[in-house]
XYZ file of C-alpha atoms in Angstrom:
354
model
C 119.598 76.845 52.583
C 122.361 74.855 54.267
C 121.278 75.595 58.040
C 122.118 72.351 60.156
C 125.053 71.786 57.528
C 127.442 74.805 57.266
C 128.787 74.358 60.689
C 131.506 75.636 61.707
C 130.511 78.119 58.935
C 127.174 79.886 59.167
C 124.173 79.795 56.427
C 124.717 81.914 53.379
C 122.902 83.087 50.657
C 123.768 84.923 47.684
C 122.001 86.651 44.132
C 123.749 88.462 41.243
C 121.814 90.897 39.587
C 121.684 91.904 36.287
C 119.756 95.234 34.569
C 117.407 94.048 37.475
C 117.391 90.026 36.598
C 118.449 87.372 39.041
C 121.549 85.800 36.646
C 123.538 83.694 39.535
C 122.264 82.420 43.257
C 123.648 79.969 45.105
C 123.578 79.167 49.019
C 126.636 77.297 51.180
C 125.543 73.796 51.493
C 127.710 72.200 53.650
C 130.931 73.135 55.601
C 134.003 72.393 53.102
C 131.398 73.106 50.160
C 132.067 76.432 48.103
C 130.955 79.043 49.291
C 127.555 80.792 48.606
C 128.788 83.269 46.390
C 130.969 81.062 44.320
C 127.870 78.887 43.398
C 126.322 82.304 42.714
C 129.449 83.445 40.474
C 129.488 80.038 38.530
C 125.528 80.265 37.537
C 126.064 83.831 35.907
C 129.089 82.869 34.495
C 130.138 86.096 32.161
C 127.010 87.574 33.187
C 128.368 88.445 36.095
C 130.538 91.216 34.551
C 129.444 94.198 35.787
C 126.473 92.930 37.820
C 125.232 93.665 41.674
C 126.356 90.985 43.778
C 123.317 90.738 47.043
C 125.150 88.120 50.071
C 123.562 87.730 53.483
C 127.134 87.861 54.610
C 130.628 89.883 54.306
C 132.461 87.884 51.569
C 135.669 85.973 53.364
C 138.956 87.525 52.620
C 140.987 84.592 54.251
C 141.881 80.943 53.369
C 140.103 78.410 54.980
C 138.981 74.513 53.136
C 138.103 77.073 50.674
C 139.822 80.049 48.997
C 139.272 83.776 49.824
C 135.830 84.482 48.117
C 136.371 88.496 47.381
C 139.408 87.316 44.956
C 136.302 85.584 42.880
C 134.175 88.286 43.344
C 137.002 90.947 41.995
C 138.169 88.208 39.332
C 134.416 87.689 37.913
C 133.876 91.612 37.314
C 131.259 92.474 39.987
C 130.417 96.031 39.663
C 128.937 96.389 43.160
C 128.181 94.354 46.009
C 125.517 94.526 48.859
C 126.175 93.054 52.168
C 123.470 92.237 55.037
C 125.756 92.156 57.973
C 129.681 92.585 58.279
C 131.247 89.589 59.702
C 130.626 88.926 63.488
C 133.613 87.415 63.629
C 136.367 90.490 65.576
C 139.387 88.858 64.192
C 138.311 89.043 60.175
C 135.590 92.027 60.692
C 135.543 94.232 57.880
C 138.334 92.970 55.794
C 136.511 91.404 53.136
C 134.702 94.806 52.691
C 137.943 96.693 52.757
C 140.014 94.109 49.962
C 136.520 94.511 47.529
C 136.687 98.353 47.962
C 140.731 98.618 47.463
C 139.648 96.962 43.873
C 137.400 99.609 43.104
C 134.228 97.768 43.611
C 130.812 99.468 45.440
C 130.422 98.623 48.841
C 127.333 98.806 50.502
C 125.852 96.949 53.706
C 123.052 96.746 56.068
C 120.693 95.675 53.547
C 118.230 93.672 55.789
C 120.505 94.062 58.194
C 117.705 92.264 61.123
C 116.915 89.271 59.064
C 120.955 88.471 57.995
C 121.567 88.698 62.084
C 118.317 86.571 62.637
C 119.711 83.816 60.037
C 123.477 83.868 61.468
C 122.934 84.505 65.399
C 124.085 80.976 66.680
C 127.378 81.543 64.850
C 127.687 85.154 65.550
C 127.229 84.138 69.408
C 129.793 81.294 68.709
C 132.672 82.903 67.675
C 132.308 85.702 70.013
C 131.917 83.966 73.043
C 132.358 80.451 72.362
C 129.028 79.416 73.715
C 125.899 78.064 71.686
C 123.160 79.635 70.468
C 120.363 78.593 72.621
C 116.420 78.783 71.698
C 113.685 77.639 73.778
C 110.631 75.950 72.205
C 107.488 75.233 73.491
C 104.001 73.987 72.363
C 101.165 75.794 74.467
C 97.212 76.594 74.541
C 96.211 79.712 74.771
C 95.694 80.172 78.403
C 99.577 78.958 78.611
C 98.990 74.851 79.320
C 101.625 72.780 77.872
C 99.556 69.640 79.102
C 96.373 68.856 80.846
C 95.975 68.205 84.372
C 95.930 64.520 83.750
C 99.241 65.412 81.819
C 97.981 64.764 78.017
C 99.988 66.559 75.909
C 99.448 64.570 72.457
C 98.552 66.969 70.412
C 98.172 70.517 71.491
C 99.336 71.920 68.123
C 98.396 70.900 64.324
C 100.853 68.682 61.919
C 102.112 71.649 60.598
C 103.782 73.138 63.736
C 104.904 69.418 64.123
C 106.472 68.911 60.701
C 108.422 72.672 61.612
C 109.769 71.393 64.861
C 111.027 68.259 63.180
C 112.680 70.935 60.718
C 114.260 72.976 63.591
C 115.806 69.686 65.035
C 116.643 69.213 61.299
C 118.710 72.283 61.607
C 120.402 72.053 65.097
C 123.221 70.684 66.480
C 121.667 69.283 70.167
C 118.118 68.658 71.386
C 117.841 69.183 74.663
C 115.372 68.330 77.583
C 115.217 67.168 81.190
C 114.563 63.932 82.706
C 110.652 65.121 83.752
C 110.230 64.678 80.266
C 111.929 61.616 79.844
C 110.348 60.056 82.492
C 106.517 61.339 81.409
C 106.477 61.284 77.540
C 109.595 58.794 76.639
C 110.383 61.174 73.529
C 112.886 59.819 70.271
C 113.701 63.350 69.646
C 114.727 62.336 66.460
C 114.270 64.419 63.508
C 111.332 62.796 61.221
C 110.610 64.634 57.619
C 108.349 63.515 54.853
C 110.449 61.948 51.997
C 114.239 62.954 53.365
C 113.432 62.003 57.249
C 115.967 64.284 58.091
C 119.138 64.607 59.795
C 119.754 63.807 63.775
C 120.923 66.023 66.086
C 122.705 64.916 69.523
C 119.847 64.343 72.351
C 120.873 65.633 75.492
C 119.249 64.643 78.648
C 119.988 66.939 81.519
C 119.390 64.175 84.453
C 121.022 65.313 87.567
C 120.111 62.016 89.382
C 120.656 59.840 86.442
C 116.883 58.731 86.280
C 116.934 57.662 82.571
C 115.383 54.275 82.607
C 118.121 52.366 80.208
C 114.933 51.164 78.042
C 114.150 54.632 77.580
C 113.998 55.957 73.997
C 116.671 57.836 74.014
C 119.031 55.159 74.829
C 118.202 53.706 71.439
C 119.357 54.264 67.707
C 122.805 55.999 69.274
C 124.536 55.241 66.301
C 122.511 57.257 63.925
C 120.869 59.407 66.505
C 123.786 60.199 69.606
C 122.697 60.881 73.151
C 124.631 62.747 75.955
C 123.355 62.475 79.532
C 124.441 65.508 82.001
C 124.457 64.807 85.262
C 126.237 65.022 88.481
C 129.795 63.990 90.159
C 127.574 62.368 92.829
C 125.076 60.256 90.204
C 125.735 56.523 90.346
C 128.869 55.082 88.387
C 127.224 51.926 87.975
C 124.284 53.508 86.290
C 126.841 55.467 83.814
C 128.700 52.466 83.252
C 125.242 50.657 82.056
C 124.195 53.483 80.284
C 127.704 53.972 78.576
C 127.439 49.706 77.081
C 124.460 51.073 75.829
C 125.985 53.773 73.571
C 125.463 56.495 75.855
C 127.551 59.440 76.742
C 127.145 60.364 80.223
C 129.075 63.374 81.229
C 129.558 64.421 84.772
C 129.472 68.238 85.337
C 132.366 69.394 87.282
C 131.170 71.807 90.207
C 127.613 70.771 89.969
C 126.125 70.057 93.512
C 122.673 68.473 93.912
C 121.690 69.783 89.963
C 123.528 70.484 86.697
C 124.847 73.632 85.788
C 124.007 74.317 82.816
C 126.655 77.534 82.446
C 129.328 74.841 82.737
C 127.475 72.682 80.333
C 127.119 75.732 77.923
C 130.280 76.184 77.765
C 131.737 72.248 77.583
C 128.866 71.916 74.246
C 130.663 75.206 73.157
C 133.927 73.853 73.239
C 132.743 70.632 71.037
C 131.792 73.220 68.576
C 128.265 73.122 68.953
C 126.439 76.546 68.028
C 123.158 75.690 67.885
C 120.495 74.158 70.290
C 116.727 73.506 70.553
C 115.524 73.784 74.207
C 112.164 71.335 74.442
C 112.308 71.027 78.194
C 109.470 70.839 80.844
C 108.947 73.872 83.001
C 111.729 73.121 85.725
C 114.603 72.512 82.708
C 112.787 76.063 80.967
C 112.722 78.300 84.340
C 116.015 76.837 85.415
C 117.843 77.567 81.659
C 116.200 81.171 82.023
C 117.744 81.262 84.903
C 121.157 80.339 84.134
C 121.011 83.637 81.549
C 121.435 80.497 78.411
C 118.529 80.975 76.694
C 118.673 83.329 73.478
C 115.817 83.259 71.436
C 112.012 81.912 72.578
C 109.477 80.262 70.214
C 106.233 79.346 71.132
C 103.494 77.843 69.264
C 99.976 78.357 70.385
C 97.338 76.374 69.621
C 93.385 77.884 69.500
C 92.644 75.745 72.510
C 91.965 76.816 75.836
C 91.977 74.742 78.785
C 90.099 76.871 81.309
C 91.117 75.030 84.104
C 94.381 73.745 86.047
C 97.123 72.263 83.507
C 100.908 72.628 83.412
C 102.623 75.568 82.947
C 105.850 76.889 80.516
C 107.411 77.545 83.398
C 107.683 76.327 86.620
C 108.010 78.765 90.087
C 107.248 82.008 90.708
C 108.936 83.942 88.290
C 110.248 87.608 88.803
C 108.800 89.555 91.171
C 108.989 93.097 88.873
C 107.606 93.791 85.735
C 110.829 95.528 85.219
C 112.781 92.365 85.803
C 110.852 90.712 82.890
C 112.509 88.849 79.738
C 112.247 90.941 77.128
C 112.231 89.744 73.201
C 113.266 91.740 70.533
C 112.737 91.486 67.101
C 109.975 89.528 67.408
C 108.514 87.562 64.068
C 105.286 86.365 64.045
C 104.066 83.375 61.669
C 100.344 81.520 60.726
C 101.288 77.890 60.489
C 98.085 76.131 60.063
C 95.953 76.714 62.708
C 98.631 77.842 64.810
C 100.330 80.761 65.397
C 104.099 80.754 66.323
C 106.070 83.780 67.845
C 109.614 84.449 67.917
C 111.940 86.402 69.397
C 115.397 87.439 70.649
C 116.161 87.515 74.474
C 117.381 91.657 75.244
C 120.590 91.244 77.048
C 123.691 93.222 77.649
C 127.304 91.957 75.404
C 128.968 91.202 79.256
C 125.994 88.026 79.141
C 126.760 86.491 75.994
């Protein structure tokens, strides 16, 4: 459907309907692409005339690489037209909906109103605050191990939940863990697919000591897969420098003492126009992203395995004290995938966090 493509757009998807047929449907590829409802216009052709028009998202009303797509909509004869969710965006809100009403079409909106927010929330958090969308993934038992206590981790969960993380990576802009992870599993963190293999997104190490061994894995393949290391003003310069001939990025966080601060780094990934990343960190990188208040959304996959014993943890520390001080998730969505179960959900938070 476009996701991993579209940015600095968000994924799109739209249907016309006709005396209850599907005529037209069509989904925004790639940023500079037509839009969604364009392709969806062009399929019905004359069809169209008349018909329901179903998009995930307020039509634009604004010129952009592409032109304003409520002057197709009005020019192709839609009757009416169902929207999921108005435009996050504050500075075009709403004025798609109002130019498709002025020319006498039906407006209506908040049809599955949840799952349009669900499929746009790393560019609705984007263009509000200019941050990325962050979601934390991890791969436990079900007594909460992510690894034994001789620290095997290969494979808690089935092919299945592997082939969907390789999907998610697929779809984001950064993959992100610490150096414990580095250091213990030497990950690629590249994205690998059956038939397509799949698009790259930028590895980021967060390494406040700049520990990356410069054999390591994700030193290689930086032309087709980038890596950024975030570290410290006080991590060696020689190591950056040998790092850097190796096609490295290392970027030194500004008003980070003995670790990275990952609000700052937020924020400098947010300015590079990055909206959405994939959190596969180790407990310290998890607790310490929870709390910096940058995680937005949680997945876990659990695997029918249990431990019974001593292994690692999600998290690392002691956690909140009250139950009242807990992380809460809402929606939640709940999937089967093989043997595994994986559950989603948002992270509760007030609009002064995002």
């Amino acid at each position: 459907c476009g996701e991993g493509l579209t940015r600095p757009n968000p994924p799109v998807g739209a249907v016309v309907v006709r005396d209850g047929k599907v005529v037209g449907s069509g989904f925004h590829p790639a940023a500079g692409e037509p839009h969604a409802e364009i392709f969806a216009l062009r399929q019905a052709g004359d069809l169209a005339r008349g018909a329901d028009l179903y998009v995930t998202l307020e039509p634009c009303n604004h010129h952009g690489r592409t032109g304003p797509c409520c002057e197709a909509v009005i020019a192709a004869g839609i009757a009416r037209v169902f929207v999921g969710v108005a435009d996050p965006n504050p500075i075009v809100a709403g004025s798609g909906l109002d130019r498709l009403k002025s020319a006498s079409i039906q407006v209506e909106t908040g049809l599955m109103e949840e799952e349009c927010r669900w499929l746009i929330a790393p560019f609705a958090k984007h263009v509000r605050s200019g941050l990325p969308h962050v979601t934390l993934k991890a791969a436990m038992t079900l007594d909460g191990n992510i690894d034994t206590s001789t620290g095997e981790s290969r494979w808690i969960t089935g092919s299945a939940s592997r082939e969907r993380v390789h999907r998610l990576r697929n779809q984001c802009d950064a993959v992100m863990v610490g150096i414990g992870t580095v250091l213990a599993d030497n990950p690629r963190l590249t994205t690998r697919l059956p038939v397509s293999g799949g698009r790259n997104a930028l590895r980021i190490i967060v390494d406040s000591r700049l520990l990356t061994p410069e054999d390591a894995e994700v030193t290689r393949g930086t032309g087709d897969a980038p890596t950024l290391i975030a570290t410290t003003m006080q991590a060696s310069e020689e190591k950056s420098q040998r790092l850097r001939q190796l096609g490295v990025e290392v970027l030194r966080i500004e008003g980070s003492s003995d670790v990275v601060d990952l609000k700052v780094l937020m924020r400098i990934l947010g300015q590079r126009g990055l909206q959405r990343i994939l959190l596969e960190g180790g407990g310290i990188l998890n607790s310490a992203a929870l709390r910096a208040g940058i995680v937005d959304r949680v997945m876990f996959f659990l695997a029918p395995l249990v431990l019974g014993g001593r292994g690692t943890g999600v998290f690392f520390g002691t956690g909140v004290d009250f139950l009242g001080d807990a992380i809460r998730l809402s929606p939640i969505h709940l999937a089967r995938i093989g043997d595994d179960i994986v559950i989603e959900g948002e992270v509760i938070r007030s609009c002064s966090q995002d």
